[in-house]
Short mmCIF file of C-alpha atoms in Angstrom, two decimals:
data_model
loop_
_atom_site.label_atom_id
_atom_site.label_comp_id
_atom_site.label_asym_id
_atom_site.label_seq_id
_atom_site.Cartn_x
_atom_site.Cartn_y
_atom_site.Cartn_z
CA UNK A 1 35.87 5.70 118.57
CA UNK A 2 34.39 7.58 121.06
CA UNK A 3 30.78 7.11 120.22
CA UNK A 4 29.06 8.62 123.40
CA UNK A 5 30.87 12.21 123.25
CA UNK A 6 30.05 12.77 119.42
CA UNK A 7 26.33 12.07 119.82
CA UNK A 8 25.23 16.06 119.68
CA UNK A 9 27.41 16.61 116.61
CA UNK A 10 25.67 16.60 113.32
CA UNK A 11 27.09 13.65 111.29
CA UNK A 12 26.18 12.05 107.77
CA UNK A 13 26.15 8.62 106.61
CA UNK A 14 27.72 7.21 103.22
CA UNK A 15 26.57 4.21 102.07
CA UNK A 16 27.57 2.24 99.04
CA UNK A 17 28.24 -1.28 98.17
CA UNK A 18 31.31 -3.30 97.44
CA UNK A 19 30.45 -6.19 94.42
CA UNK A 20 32.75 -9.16 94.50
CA UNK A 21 32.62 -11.44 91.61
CA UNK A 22 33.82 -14.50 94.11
CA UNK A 23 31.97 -13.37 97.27
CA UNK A 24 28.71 -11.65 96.37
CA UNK A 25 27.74 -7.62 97.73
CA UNK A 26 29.90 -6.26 100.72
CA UNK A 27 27.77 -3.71 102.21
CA UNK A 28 29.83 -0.56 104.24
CA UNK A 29 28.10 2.18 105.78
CA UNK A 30 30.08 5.16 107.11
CA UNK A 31 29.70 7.62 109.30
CA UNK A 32 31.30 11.30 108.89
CA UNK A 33 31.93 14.45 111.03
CA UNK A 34 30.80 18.33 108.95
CA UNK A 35 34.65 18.24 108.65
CA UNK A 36 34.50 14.87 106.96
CA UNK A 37 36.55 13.21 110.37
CA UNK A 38 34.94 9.26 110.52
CA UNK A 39 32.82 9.06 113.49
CA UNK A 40 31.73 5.32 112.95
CA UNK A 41 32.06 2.47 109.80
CA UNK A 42 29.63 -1.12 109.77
CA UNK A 43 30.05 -3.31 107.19
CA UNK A 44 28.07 -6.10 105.78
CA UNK A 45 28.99 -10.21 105.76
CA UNK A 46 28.92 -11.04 102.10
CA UNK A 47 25.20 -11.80 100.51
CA UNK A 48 24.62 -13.66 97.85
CA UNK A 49 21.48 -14.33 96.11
CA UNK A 50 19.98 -17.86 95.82
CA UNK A 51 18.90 -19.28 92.55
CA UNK A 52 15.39 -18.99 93.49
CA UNK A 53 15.48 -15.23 94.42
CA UNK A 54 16.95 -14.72 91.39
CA UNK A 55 14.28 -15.86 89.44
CA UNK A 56 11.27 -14.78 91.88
CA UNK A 57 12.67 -11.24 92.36
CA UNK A 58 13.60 -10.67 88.61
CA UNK A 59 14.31 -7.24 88.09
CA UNK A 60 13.71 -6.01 91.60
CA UNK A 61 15.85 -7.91 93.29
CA UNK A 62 19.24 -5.91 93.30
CA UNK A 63 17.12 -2.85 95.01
CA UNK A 64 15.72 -5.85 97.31
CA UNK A 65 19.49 -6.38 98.47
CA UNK A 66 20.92 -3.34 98.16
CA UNK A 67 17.93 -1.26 100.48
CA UNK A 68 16.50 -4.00 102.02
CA UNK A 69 19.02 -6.66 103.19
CA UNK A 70 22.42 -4.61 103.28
CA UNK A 71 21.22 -0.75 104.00
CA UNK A 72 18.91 -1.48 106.20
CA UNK A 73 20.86 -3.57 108.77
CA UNK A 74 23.76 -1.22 108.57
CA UNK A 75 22.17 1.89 109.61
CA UNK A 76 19.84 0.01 111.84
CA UNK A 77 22.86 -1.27 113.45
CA UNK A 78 24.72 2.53 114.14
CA UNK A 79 25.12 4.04 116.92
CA UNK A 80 24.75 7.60 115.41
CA UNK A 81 22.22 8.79 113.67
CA UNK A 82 22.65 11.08 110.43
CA UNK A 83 21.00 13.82 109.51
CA UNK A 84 21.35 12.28 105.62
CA UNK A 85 22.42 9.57 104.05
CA UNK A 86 24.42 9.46 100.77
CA UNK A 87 24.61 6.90 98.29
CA UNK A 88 25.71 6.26 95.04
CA UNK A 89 24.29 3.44 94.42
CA UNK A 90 20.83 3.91 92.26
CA UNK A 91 19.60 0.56 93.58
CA UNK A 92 19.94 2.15 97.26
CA UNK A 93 17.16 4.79 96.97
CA UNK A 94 14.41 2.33 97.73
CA UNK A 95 15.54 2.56 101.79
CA UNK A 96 13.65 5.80 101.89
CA UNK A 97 10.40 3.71 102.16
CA UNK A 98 12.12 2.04 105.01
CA UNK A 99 13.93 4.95 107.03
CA UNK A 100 13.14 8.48 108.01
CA UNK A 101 16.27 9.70 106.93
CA UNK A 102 16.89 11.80 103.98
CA UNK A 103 18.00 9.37 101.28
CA UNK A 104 20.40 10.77 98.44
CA UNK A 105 21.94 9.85 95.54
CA UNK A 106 25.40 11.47 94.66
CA UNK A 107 26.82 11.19 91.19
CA UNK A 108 30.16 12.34 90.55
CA UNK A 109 29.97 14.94 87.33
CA UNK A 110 33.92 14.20 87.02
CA UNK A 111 34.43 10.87 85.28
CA UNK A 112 34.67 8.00 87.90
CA UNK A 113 37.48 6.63 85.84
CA UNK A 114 39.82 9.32 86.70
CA UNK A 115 39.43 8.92 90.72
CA UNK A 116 42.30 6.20 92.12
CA UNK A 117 41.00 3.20 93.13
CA UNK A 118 42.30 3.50 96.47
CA UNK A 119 42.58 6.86 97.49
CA UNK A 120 43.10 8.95 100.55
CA UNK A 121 41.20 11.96 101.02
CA UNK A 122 44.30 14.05 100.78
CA UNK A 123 44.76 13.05 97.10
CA UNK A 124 41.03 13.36 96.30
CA UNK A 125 41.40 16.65 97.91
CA UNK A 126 44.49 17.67 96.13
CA UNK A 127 42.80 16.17 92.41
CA UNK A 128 39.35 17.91 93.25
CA UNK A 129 40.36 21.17 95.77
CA UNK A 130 37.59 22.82 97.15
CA UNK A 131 36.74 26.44 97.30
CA UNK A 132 40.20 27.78 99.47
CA UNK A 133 37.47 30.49 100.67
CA UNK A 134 34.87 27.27 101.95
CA UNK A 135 32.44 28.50 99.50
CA UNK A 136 30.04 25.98 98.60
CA UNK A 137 28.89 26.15 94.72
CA UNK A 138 25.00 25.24 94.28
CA UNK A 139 22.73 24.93 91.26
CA UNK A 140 19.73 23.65 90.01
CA UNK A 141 20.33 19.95 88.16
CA UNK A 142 20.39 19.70 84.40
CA UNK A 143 18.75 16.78 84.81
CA UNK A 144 15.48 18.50 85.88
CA UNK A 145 14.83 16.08 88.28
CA UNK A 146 12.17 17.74 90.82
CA UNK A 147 14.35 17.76 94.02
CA UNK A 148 18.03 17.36 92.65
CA UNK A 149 20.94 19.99 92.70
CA UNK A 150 24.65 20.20 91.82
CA UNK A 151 27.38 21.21 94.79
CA UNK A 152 30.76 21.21 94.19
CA UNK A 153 30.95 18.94 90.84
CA UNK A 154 28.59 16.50 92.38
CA UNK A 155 25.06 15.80 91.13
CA UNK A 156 22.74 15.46 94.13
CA UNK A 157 19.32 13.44 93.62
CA UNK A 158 16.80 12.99 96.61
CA UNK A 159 14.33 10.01 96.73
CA UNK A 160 11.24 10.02 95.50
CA UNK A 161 9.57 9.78 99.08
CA UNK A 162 11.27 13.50 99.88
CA UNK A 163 9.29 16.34 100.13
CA UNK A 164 12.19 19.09 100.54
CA UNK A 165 12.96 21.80 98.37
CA UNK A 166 16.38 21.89 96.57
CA UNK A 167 17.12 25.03 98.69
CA UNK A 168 16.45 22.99 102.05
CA UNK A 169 18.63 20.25 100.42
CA UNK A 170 21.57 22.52 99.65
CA UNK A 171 21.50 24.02 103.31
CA UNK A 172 21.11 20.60 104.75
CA UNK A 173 24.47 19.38 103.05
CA UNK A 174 26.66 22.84 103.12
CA UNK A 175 28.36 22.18 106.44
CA UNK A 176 29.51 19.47 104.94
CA UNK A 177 30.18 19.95 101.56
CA UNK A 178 32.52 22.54 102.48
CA UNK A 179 35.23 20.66 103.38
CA UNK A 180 34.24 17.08 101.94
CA UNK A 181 34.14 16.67 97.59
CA UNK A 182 30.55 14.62 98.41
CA UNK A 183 31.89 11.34 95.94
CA UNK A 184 34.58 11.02 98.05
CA UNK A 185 33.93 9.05 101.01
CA UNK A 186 32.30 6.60 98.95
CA UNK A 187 36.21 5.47 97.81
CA UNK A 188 37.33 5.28 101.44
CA UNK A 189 34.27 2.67 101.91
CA UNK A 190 35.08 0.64 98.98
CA UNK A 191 39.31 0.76 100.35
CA UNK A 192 38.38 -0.55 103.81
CA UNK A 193 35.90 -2.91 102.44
CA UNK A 194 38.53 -4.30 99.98
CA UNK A 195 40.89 -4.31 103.04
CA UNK A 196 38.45 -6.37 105.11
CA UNK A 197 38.40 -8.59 102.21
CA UNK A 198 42.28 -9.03 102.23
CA UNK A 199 42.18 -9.67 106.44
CA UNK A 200 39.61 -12.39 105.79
CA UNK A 201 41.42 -14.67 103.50
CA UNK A 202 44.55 -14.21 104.98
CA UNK A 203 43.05 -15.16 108.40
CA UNK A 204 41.81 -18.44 106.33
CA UNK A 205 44.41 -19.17 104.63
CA UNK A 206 46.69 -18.91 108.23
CA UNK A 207 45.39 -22.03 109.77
CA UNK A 208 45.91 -23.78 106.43
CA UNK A 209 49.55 -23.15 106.06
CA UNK A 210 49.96 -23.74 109.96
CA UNK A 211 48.15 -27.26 109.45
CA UNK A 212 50.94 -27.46 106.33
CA UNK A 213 54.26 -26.32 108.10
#
């Protein structure tokens, strides 16, 4: 991608985390367009904790490698910067200490078991249209959190390190929530990552069944 000639546009970053049973946490961090077009995607080498962080950490080490090891080197490591970054991933929120970037949770109000586990954004489209007149829907969370909102069937939640108003929130994110449902890109992250995944142990397996033929 052409990184230098979409600098001035405004762009937003998704960031989520991919957990492997066999490998550990795959971190992928992309990068999206107001018209939901990918400007630029990092992902993570596996991490896995060591026995000893497990115990010395305790309860505070999955925000540890979620904000920490994998968020922070991803967006540290684009070329773009975002004028928010989405998450759904709880564990994630912690990076707002880290970053000046508005951090934000996005929950899905549609049950997460319905969505295809690889999907394209035509069927997510097509499963969750968006207002045909580009209307963006806003209101104020049920969940009474101070800073969190609902657009277009997605719960939004801001860190607790932001100081802006659910109305600045909601005009921050309406370019893009009108043509992007906001849970999305999260399932385009996990599809590459899994992809990645695939490339990798095919590429190791190759040499194997060369050194066999």
């Amino acid at each position: 991608m052409d990184a230098a000639s979409t600098k001035a546009l405004a762009a937003f970053g998704f960031l989520t985390v991919l957990e492997s049973p066999d490998h550990g946490l795959f971190g992928g961090y992309l990068v999206l367009s107001p018209q939901g077009r990918p400007l630029e995607f990092r992902c993570s080498t596996p991490v896995t904790a060591s026995r000893a962080q497990e115990i010395l950490y305790g309860p505070t080490l999955r925000p540890y490698l979620f904000a920490e090891v994998i968020g922070r080197a991803l967006i540290a490591g684009a070329e773009l910067h975002a004028t928010a970054i989405l998450t759904d991933q709880r564990d994630m929120l912690p990076l707002s200490l880290l970053r000046p970037e508005e951090i934000l949770l996005v929950r899905s109000l549609t049950s997460e078991s319905a969505l295809p586990e690889i999907a394209t954004t035509l069927s997510i489209s097509a499963k969750y249209p968006l207002p045909e007149d580009g209307a963006v829907s806003v209101s104020p969370s049920a969940s009474g959190a101070a800073a969190g909102l609902i657009i277009n069937g997605c719960e939004i939640i801001a860190s607790s390190t932001s100081s802006r108003t659910v109305d600045e929130l909601a005009r921050m994110l309406e370019p893009l929530a009108c043509n992007v449902f906001l849970a999305e890109p999260f399932q385009r992250i996990r599809a590459a990552l899994t992809e990645a995944q695939l490339a990798s142990h095919d590429a190791a397996e190759y040499p194997h069944d060369r050194a066999a033929a």
